[in-house]
Short mmCIF file of C-alpha atoms and ligand atoms in Angstrom, two decimals:
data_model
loop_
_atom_site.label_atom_id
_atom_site.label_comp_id
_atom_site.label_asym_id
_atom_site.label_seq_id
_atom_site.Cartn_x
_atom_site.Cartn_y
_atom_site.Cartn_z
CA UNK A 1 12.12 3.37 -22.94
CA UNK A 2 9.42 0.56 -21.75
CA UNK A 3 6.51 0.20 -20.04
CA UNK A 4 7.07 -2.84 -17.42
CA UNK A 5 4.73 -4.43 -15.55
CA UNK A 6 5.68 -6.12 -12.39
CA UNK A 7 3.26 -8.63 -10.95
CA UNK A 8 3.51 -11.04 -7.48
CA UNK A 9 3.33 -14.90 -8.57
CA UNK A 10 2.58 -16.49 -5.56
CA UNK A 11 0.30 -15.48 -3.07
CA UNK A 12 2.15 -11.80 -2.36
CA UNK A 13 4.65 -10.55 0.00
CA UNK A 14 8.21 -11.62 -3.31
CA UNK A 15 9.32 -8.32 -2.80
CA UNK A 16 7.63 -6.67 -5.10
CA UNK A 17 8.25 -3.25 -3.13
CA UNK A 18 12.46 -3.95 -3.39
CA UNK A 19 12.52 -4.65 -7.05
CA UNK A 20 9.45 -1.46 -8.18
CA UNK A 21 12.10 1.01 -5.73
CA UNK A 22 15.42 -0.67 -7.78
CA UNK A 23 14.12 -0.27 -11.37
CA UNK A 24 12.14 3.38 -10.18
CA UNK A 25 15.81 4.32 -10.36
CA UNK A 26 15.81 4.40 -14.13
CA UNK A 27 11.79 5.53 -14.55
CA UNK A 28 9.55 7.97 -15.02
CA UNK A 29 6.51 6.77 -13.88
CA UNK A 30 5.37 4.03 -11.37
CA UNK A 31 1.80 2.98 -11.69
CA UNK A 32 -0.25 1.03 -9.13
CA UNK A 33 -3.12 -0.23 -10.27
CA UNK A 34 -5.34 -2.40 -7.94
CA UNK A 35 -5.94 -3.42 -4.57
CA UNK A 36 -5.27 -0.80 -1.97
CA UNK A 37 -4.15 -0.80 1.63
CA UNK A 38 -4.35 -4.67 1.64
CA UNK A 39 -0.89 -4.20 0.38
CA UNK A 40 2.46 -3.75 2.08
CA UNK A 41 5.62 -2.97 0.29
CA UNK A 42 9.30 -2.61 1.73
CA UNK A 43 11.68 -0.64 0.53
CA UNK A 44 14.97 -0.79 2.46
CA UNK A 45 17.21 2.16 1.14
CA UNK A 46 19.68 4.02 3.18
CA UNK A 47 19.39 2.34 6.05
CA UNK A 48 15.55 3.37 5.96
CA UNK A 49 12.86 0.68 6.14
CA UNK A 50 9.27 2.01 3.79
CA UNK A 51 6.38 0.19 4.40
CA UNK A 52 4.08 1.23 2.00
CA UNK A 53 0.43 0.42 1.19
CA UNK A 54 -1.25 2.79 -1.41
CA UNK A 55 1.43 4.93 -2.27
CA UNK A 56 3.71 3.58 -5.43
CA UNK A 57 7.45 2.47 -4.55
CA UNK A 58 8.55 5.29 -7.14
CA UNK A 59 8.00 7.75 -4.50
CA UNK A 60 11.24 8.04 -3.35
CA UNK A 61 12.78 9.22 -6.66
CA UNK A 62 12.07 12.83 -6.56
CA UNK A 63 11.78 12.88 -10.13
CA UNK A 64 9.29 10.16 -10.53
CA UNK A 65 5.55 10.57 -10.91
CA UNK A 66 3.63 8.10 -8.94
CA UNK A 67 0.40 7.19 -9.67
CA UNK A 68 -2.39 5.79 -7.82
CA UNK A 69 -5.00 4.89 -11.40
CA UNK A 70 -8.38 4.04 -11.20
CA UNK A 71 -8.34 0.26 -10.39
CA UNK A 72 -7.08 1.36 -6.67
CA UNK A 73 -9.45 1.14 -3.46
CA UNK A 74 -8.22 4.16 -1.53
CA UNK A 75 -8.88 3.94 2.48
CA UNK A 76 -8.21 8.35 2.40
CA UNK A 77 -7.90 8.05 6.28
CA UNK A 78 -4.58 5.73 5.72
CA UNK A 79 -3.44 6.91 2.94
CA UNK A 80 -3.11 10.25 4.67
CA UNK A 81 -1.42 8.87 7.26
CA UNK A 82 0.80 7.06 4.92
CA UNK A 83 1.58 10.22 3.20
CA UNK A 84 2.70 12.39 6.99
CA UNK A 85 4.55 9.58 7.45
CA UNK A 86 6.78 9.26 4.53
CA UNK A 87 6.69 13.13 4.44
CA UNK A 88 8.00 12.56 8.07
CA UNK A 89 11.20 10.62 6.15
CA UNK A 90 11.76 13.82 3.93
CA UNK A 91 10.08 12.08 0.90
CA UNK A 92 8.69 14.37 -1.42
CA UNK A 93 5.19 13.77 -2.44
CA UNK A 94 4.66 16.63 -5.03
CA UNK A 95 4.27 13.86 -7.68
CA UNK A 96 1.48 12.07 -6.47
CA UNK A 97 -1.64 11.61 -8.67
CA UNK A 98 -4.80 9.98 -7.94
CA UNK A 99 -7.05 8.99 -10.47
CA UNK A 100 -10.88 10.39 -10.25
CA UNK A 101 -12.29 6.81 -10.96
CA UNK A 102 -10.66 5.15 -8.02
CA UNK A 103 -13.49 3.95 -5.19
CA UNK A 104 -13.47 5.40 -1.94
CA UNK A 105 -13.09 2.95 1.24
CA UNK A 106 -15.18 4.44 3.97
CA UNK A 107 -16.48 3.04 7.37
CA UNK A 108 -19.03 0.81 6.65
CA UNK A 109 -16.49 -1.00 4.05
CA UNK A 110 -14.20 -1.98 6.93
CA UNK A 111 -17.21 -2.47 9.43
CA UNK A 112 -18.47 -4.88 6.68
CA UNK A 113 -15.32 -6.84 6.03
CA UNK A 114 -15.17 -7.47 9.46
CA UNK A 115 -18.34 -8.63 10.69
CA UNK A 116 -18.46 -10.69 7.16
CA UNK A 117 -15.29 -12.58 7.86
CA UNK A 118 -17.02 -13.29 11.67
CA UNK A 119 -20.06 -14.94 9.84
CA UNK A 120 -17.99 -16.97 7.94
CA UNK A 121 -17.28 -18.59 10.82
CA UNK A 122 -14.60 -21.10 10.77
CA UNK A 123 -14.61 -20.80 6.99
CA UNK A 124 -13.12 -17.05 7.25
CA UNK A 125 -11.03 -15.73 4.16
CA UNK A 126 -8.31 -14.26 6.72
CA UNK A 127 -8.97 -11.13 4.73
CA UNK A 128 -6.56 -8.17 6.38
CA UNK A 129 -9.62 -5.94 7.13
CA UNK A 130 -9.10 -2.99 5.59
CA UNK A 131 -12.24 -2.84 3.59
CA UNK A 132 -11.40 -3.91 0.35
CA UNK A 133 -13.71 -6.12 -0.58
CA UNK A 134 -17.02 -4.73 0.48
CA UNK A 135 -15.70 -1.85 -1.66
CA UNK A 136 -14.86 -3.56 -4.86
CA UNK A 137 -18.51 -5.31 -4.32
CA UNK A 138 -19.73 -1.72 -4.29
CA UNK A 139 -18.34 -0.77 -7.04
CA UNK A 140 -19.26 -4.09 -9.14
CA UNK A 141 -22.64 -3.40 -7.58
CA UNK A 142 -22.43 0.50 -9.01
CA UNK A 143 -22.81 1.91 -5.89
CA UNK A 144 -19.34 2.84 -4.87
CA UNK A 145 -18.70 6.50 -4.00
CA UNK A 146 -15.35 7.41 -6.69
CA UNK A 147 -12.70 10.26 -5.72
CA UNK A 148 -14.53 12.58 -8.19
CA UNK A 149 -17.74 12.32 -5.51
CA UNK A 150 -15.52 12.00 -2.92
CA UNK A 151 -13.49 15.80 -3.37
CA UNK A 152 -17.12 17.30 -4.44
CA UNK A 153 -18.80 17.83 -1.14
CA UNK A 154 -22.77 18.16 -2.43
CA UNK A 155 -21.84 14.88 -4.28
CA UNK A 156 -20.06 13.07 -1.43
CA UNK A 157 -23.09 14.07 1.39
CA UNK A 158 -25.75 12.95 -1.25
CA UNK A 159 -24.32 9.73 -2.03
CA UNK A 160 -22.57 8.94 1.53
CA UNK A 161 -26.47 9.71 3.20
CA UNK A 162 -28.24 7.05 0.73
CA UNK A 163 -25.34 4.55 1.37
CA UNK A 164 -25.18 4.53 4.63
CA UNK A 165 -28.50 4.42 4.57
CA UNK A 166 -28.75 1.46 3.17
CA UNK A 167 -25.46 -0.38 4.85
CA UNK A 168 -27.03 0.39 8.04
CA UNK A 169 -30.06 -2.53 7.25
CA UNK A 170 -27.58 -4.97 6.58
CA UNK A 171 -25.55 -4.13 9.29
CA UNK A 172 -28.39 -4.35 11.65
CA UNK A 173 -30.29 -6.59 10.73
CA UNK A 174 -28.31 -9.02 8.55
CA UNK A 175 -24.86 -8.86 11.27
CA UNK A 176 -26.39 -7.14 14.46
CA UNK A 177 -24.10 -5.00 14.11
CA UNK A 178 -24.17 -1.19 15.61
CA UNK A 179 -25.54 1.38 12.47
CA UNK A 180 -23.16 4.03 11.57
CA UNK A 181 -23.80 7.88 11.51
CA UNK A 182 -23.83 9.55 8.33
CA UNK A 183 -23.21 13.03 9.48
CA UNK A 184 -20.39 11.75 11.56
CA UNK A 185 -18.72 10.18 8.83
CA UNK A 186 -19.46 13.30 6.61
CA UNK A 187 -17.67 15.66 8.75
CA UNK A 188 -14.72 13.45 9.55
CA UNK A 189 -14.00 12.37 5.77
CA UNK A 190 -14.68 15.79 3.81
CA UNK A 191 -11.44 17.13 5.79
CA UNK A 192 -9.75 14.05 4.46
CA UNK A 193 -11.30 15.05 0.83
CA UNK A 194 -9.81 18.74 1.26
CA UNK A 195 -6.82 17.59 1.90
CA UNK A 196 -6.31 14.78 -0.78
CA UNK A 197 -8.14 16.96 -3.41
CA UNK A 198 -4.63 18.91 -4.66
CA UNK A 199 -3.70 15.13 -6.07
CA UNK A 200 -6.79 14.08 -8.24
CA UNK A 201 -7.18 14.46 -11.46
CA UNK A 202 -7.94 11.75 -14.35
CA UNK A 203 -4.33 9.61 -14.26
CA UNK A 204 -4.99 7.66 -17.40
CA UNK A 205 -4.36 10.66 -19.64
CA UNK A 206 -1.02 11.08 -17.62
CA UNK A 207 -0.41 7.03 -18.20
CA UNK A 208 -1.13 7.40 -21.72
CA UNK A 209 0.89 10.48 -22.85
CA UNK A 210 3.84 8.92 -20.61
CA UNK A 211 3.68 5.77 -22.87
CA UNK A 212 3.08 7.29 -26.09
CA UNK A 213 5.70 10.12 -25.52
CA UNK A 214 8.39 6.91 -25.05
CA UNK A 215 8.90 7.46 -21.25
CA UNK A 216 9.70 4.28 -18.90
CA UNK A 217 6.75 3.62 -17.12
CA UNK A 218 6.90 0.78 -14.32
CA UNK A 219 3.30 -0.82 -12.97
CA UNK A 220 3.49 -1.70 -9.87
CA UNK A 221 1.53 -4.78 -9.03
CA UNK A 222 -0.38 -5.52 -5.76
CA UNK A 223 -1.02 -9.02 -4.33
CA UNK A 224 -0.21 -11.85 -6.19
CA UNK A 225 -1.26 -13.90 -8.72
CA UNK A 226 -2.78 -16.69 -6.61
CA UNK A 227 -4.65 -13.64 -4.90
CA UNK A 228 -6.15 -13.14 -8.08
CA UNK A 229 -10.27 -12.88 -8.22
CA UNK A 230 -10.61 -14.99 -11.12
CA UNK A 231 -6.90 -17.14 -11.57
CA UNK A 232 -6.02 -17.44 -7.54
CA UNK A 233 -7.59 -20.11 -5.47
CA UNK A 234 -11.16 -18.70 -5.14
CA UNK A 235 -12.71 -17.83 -2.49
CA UNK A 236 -9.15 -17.44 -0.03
CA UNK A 237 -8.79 -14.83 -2.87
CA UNK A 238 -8.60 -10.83 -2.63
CA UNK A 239 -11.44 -8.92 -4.97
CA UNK A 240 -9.03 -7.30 -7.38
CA UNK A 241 -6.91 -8.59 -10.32
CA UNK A 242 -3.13 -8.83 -9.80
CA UNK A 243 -2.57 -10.78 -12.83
CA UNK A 244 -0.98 -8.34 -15.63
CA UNK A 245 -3.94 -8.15 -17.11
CA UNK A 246 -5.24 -5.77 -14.62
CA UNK A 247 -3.25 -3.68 -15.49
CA UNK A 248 -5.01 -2.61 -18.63
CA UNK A 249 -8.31 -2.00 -16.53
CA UNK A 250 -6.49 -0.71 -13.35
CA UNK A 251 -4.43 1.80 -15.36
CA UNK A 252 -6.62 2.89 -18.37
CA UNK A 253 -3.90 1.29 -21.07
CA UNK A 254 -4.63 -1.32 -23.94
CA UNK A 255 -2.61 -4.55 -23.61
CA UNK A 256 -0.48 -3.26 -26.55
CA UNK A 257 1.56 -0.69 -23.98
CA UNK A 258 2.75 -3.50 -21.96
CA UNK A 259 6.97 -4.22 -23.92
CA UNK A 260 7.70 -6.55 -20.75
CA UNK A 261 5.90 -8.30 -17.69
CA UNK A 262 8.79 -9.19 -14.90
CA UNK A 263 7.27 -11.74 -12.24
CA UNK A 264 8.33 -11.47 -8.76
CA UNK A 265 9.03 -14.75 -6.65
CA UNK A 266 10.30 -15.61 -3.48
CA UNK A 267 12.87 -18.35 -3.53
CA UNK A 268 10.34 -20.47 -1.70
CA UNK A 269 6.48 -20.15 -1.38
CA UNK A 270 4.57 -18.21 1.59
CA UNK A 271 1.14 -16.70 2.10
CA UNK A 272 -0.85 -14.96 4.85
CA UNK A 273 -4.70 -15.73 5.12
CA UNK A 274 -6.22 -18.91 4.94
CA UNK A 275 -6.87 -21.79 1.84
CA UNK A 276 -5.01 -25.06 1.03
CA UNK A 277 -1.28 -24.63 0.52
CA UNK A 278 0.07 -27.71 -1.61
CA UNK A 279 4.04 -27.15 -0.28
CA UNK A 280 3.16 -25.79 3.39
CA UNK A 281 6.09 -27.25 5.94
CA UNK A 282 4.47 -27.44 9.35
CA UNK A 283 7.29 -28.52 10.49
CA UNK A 284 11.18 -27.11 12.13
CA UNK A 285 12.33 -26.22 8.27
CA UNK A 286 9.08 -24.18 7.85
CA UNK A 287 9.89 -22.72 11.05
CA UNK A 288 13.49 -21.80 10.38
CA UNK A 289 11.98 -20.24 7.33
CA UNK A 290 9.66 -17.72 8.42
CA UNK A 291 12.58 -16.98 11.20
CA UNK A 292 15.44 -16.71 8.97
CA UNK A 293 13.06 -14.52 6.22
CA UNK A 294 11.67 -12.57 8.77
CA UNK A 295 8.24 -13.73 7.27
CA UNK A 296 5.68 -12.06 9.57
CA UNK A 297 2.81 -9.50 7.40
CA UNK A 298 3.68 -5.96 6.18
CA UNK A 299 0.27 -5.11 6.93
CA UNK A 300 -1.36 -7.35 9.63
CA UNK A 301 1.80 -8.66 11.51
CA UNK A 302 0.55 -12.33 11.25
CA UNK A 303 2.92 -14.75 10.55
CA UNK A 304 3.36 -15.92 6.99
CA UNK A 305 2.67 -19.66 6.29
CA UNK A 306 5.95 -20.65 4.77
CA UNK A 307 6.81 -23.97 2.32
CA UNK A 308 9.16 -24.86 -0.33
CA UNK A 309 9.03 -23.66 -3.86
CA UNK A 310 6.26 -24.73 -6.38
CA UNK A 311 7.28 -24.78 -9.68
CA UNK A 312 3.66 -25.38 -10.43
CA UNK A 313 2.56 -22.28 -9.53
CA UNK A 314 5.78 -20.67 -11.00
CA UNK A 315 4.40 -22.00 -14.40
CA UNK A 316 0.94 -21.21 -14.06
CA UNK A 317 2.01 -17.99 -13.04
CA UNK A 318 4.39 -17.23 -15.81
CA UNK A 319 1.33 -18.58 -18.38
CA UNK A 320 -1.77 -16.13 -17.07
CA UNK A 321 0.47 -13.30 -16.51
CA UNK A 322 2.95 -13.91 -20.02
CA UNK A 323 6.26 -13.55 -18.06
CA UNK A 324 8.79 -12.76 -20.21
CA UNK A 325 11.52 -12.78 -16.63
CA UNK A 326 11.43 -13.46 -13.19
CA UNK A 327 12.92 -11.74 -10.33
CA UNK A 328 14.10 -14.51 -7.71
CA UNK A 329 14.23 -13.06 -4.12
CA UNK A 330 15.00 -14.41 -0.87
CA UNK A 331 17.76 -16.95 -1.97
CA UNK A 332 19.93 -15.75 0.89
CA UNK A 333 17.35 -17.41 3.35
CA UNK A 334 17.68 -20.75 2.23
CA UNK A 335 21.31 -20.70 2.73
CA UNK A 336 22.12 -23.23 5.32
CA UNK A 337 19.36 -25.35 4.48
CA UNK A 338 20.92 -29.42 3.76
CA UNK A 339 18.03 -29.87 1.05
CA UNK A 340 15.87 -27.42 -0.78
CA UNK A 341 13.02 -29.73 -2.74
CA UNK A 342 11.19 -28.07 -5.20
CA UNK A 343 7.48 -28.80 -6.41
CA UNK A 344 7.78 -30.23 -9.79
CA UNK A 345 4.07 -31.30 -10.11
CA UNK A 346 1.08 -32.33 -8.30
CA UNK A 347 -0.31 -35.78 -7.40
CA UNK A 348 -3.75 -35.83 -6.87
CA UNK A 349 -6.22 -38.73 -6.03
CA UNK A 350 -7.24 -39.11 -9.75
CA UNK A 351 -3.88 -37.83 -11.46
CA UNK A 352 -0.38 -36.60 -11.80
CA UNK A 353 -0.58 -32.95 -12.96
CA UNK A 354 1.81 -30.31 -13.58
CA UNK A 355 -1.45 -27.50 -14.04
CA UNK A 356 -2.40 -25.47 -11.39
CA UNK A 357 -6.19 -26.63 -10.79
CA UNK A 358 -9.17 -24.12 -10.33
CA UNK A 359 -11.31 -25.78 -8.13
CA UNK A 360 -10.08 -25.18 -4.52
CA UNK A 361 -11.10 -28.83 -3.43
CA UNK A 362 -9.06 -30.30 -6.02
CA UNK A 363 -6.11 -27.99 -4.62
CA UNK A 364 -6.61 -29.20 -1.14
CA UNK A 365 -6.46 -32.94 -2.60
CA UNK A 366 -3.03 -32.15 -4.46
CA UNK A 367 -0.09 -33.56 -2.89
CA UNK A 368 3.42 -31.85 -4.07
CA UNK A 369 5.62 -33.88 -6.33
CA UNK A 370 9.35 -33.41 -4.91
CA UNK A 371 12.37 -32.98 -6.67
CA UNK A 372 15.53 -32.49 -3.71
CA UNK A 373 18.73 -30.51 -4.70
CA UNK A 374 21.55 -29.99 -2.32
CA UNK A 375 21.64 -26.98 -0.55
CA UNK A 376 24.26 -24.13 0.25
CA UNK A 377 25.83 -22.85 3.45
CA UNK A 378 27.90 -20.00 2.59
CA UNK A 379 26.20 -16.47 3.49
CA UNK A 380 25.37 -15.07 -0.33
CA UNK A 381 23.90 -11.56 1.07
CA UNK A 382 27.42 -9.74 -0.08
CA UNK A 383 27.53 -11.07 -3.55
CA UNK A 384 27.32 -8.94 -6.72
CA UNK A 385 27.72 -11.39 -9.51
CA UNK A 386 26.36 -14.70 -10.41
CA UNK A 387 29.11 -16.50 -10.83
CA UNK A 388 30.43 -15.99 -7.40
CA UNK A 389 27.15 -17.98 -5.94
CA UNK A 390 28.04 -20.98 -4.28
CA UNK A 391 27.29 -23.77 -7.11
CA UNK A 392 24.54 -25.37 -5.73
CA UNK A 393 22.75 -22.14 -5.38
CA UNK A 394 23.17 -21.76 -9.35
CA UNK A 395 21.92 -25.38 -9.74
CA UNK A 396 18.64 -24.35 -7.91
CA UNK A 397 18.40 -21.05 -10.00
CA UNK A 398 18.97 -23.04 -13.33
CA UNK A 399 16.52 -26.30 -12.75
CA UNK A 400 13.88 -23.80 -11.71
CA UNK A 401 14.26 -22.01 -14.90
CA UNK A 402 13.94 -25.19 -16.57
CA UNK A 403 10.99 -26.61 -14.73
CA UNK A 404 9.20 -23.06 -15.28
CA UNK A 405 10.49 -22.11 -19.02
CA UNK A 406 11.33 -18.61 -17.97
CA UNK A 407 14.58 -16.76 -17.38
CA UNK A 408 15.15 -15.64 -14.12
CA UNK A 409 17.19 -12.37 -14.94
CA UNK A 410 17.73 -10.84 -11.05
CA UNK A 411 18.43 -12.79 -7.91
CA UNK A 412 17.47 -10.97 -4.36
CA UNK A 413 20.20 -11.57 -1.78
CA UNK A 414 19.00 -9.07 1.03
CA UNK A 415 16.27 -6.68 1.29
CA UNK A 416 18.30 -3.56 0.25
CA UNK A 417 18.34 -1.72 -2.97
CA UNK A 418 21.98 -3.22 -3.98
CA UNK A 419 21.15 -6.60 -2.44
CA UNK A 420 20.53 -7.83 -5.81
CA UNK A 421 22.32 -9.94 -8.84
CA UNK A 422 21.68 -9.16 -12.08
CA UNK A 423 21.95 -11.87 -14.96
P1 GDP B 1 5.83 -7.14 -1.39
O1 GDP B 1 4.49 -7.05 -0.76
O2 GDP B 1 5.85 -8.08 -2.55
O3 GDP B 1 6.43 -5.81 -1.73
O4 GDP B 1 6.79 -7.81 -0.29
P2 GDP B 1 6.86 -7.43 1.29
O5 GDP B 1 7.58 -6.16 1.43
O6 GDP B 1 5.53 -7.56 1.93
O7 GDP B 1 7.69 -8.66 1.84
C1 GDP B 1 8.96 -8.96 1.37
C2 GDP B 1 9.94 -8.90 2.55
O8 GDP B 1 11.19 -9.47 2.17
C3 GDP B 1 10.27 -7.49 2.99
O9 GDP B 1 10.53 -7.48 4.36
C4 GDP B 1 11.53 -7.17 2.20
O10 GDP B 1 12.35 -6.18 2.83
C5 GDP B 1 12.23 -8.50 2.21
N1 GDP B 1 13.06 -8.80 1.04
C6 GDP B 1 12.85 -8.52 -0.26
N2 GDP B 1 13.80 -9.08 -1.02
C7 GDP B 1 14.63 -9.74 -0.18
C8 GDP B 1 15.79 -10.57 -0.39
O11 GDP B 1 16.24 -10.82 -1.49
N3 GDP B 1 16.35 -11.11 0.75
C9 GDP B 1 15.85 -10.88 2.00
N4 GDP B 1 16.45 -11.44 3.03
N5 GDP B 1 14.77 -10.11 2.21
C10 GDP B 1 14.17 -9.57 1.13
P1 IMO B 2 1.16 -7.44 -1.14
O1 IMO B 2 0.92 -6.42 -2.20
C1 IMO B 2 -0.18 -11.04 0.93
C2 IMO B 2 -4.50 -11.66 1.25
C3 IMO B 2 -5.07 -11.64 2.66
C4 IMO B 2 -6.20 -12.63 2.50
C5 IMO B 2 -6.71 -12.33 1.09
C6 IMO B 2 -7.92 -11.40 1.05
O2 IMO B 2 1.86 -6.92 0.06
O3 IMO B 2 1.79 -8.66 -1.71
P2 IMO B 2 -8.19 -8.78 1.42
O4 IMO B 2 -7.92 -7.94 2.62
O5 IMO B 2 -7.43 -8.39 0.20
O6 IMO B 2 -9.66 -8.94 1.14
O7 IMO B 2 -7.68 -10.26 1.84
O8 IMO B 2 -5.63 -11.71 0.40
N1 IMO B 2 -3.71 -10.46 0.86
C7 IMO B 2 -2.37 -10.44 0.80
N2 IMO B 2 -1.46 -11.37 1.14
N3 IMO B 2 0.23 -9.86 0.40
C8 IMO B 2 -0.68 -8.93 0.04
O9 IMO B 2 -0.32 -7.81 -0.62
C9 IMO B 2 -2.04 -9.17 0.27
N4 IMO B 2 -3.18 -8.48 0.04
C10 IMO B 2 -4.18 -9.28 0.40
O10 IMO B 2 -4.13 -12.06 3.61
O11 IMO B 2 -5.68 -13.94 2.48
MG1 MG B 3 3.58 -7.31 1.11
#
């Protein structure tokens, strides 16, 4: 069997959770690797909706080990709770592991994030405030408390006293914000490291032998690739690396382990949080949109900004990730659309472009470059094969492979597990 990494190519939220839980089917392993409770992935199965944030979307195939590797920022208050509350759903969770090296999320992280993102002012990231990146600074910085400190209690107090310590000035006096007590946090969070102990252990040995010993591994990807640190559009970025190559520094594996990297895409384009957004419709199609696709965040509840499809970005992303598929979901919203354009390329002040640029004020100048198809009425959410799709809905499918150079092997038609059309 493979290992298969599955990575977001827009800015998050394809349905990354649905396709991880339909492939976990067949798989041994499911490996997430960055990011942390930033995330939120739904599995519908069983009439059952999962929203889940740290813990992988293997978890509810009793034989599959989930792991939560090193590259993960683990908030140990919510991912407790996320753990009563799928054990709450009679999930098993036996088969958790959580890597020693992952960083620890505590208080002053999400105290951070927030009062950062209120300094910002107007020029805010729209971060979800969970914390994650004044922990991944902490840990670029190499003072980050891991989950080996974290389940050692001399090591925790020692290192939680000269952090907070040291927070508590820049909270102060750089926010005027309220300082934070150590010994509070201490006594709240070592419970939390009792408890979550039982799990850790160092996960990239278990990666590794799973690989080597031929098992089917999935990694589970986070965010998306425009959410990426260094490839998304910087700063309205998160701090981690959802690009596949993360993967290899998330998980502990050399880029050889990777057999096939399946990109997940929404039919058409949204994102939560702020930054330019070439295709954005502000208008009653983007509103029929977010309706229709229910597109309000896992996590925060905002609504999602919603637009057509950009094959730009479906090129770029199928370039810094090397796709060798993509999973299409969401084609059953656009059904009863009259048009459906698609973003061929980019039309800037300067230039026609079909490149994704880097600079975020060249993004913000780029003005989408439409191709319109015809669009289809009938409701698709029953179908099983791909040649029962209406034809115009096959037309889309096909000129986007073109435009993009990638196949697009599955086609979401409803958030279930068997909502889904395999090519
Ligand atoms: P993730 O973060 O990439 O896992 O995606 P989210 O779970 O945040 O958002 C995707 C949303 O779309 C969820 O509510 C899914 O249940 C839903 N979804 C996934 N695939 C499909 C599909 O093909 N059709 C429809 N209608 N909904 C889908
Ligand atoms: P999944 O895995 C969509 C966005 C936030 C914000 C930016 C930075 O469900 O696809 P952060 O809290 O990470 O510092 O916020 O990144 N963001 C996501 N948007 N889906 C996600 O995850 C996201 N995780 C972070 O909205 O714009
Ligand atoms: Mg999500």
């Amino acid at each position: 069997m493979a290992t298969v990494a599955l990575v977001g190519t827009q800015w998050g939220d394809e349905g990354k959770g649905k396709v991880i839980d339909i492939l976990a089917a067949g798989a041994d392993m499911v490996v997430r690797a960055q990011g942390g409770n930033n995330a939120g992935h739904t599995v519908v199965s069983g009439g059952e909706t999962y929203k889940l944030r740290l813990v992988p979307s293997g978890i509810l195939y009793p034989n599959c080990d989930c792991i939560i590797a090193g590259g993960v920022v683990i908030d140990p208050k919510a991912l407790l709770a996320e753990l009563a509350d799928v054990t709450k759903k009679g999930v098993k969770i036996d088969r958790l592991h959580i890597d020693e090296r992952a960083h620890v999320i505590l208080p002053y992280h999400l105290m951070l994030d927030a009062l950062s993102e209120k300094a910002r002012g107007g020029k805010d990231i729209g971060t979800t405030g969970r914390g994650i990146g004044p922990c991944y600074t902490d840990r670029a910085e190499r003072s980050g408390i891991r989950m080996y400190d974290f389940i050692h209690p001399d090591i925790f107090k020692a290192k939680l006293f000269d952090r907070v310590a040291v927070k508590n000035k820049i909270i102060t006096s750089v926010y005027g914000g309220e300082a934070l007590d150590a010994q509070a946090i201490f006594d709240e969070y070592k419970a939390y490291a009792e408890l979550l102990k039982q799990y850790v252990c160092d996960t990239s040995v278990l990666v590794y032998e799973a690989v080597k010993g031929g098992k089917s591994v999935l990694l589970e990807g986070a965010q998306g690739t425009l959410l990426d640190l260094s490839y998304g559009t910087y700063p309205y970025v998160t701090s981690s690396h959802p690009i596949s190559g993360g993967f290899c520094i998330g998980a502990g594996i050399g880029p050889t382990a990777i057999d096939e990297c399946i990109g997940i895409a929404k039919a058409y384009t949204t994102r939560v949080g702020k930054g330019p957004f070439p295709t954005e419709l502000d208008d009653e199609i983007g509103e029929t949109i977010r309706r229709v696709g229910a597109e309000f965040g896992t996590v925060t509840g905002r609504p999602r900004r919603c637009g057509w499809l950009d094959c730009v970005i479906l090129r770029y992303a199928v370039r810094v990730n090397g796709l060798t598929s993509i999973a299409l979901n969401k084609l059953d919203t656009l059904s009863g659309l009259k048009e459906l354009k698609v973003c061929v390329a980019y039309k800037t002040s300067k230039k026609l472009t079909e490149h994704f640029p880097a600079d975020i004020d060249e993004l913000a100048d780029c003005k989408p470059v439409y191709e319109t198809l015809a669009g289809f009425d009938k409701d698709i959410s029953g179908i099983k094969k791909y040649e029962d799709l209406p034809e115009n809905a096959k037309k889309y499918i096909e000129y986007i492979e073109k435009q993009i150079g990638c196949r697009i092997s599955m086609i979401g038609v409803g958030p279930d597990r068997n909502q889904c059309i395999y090519r």
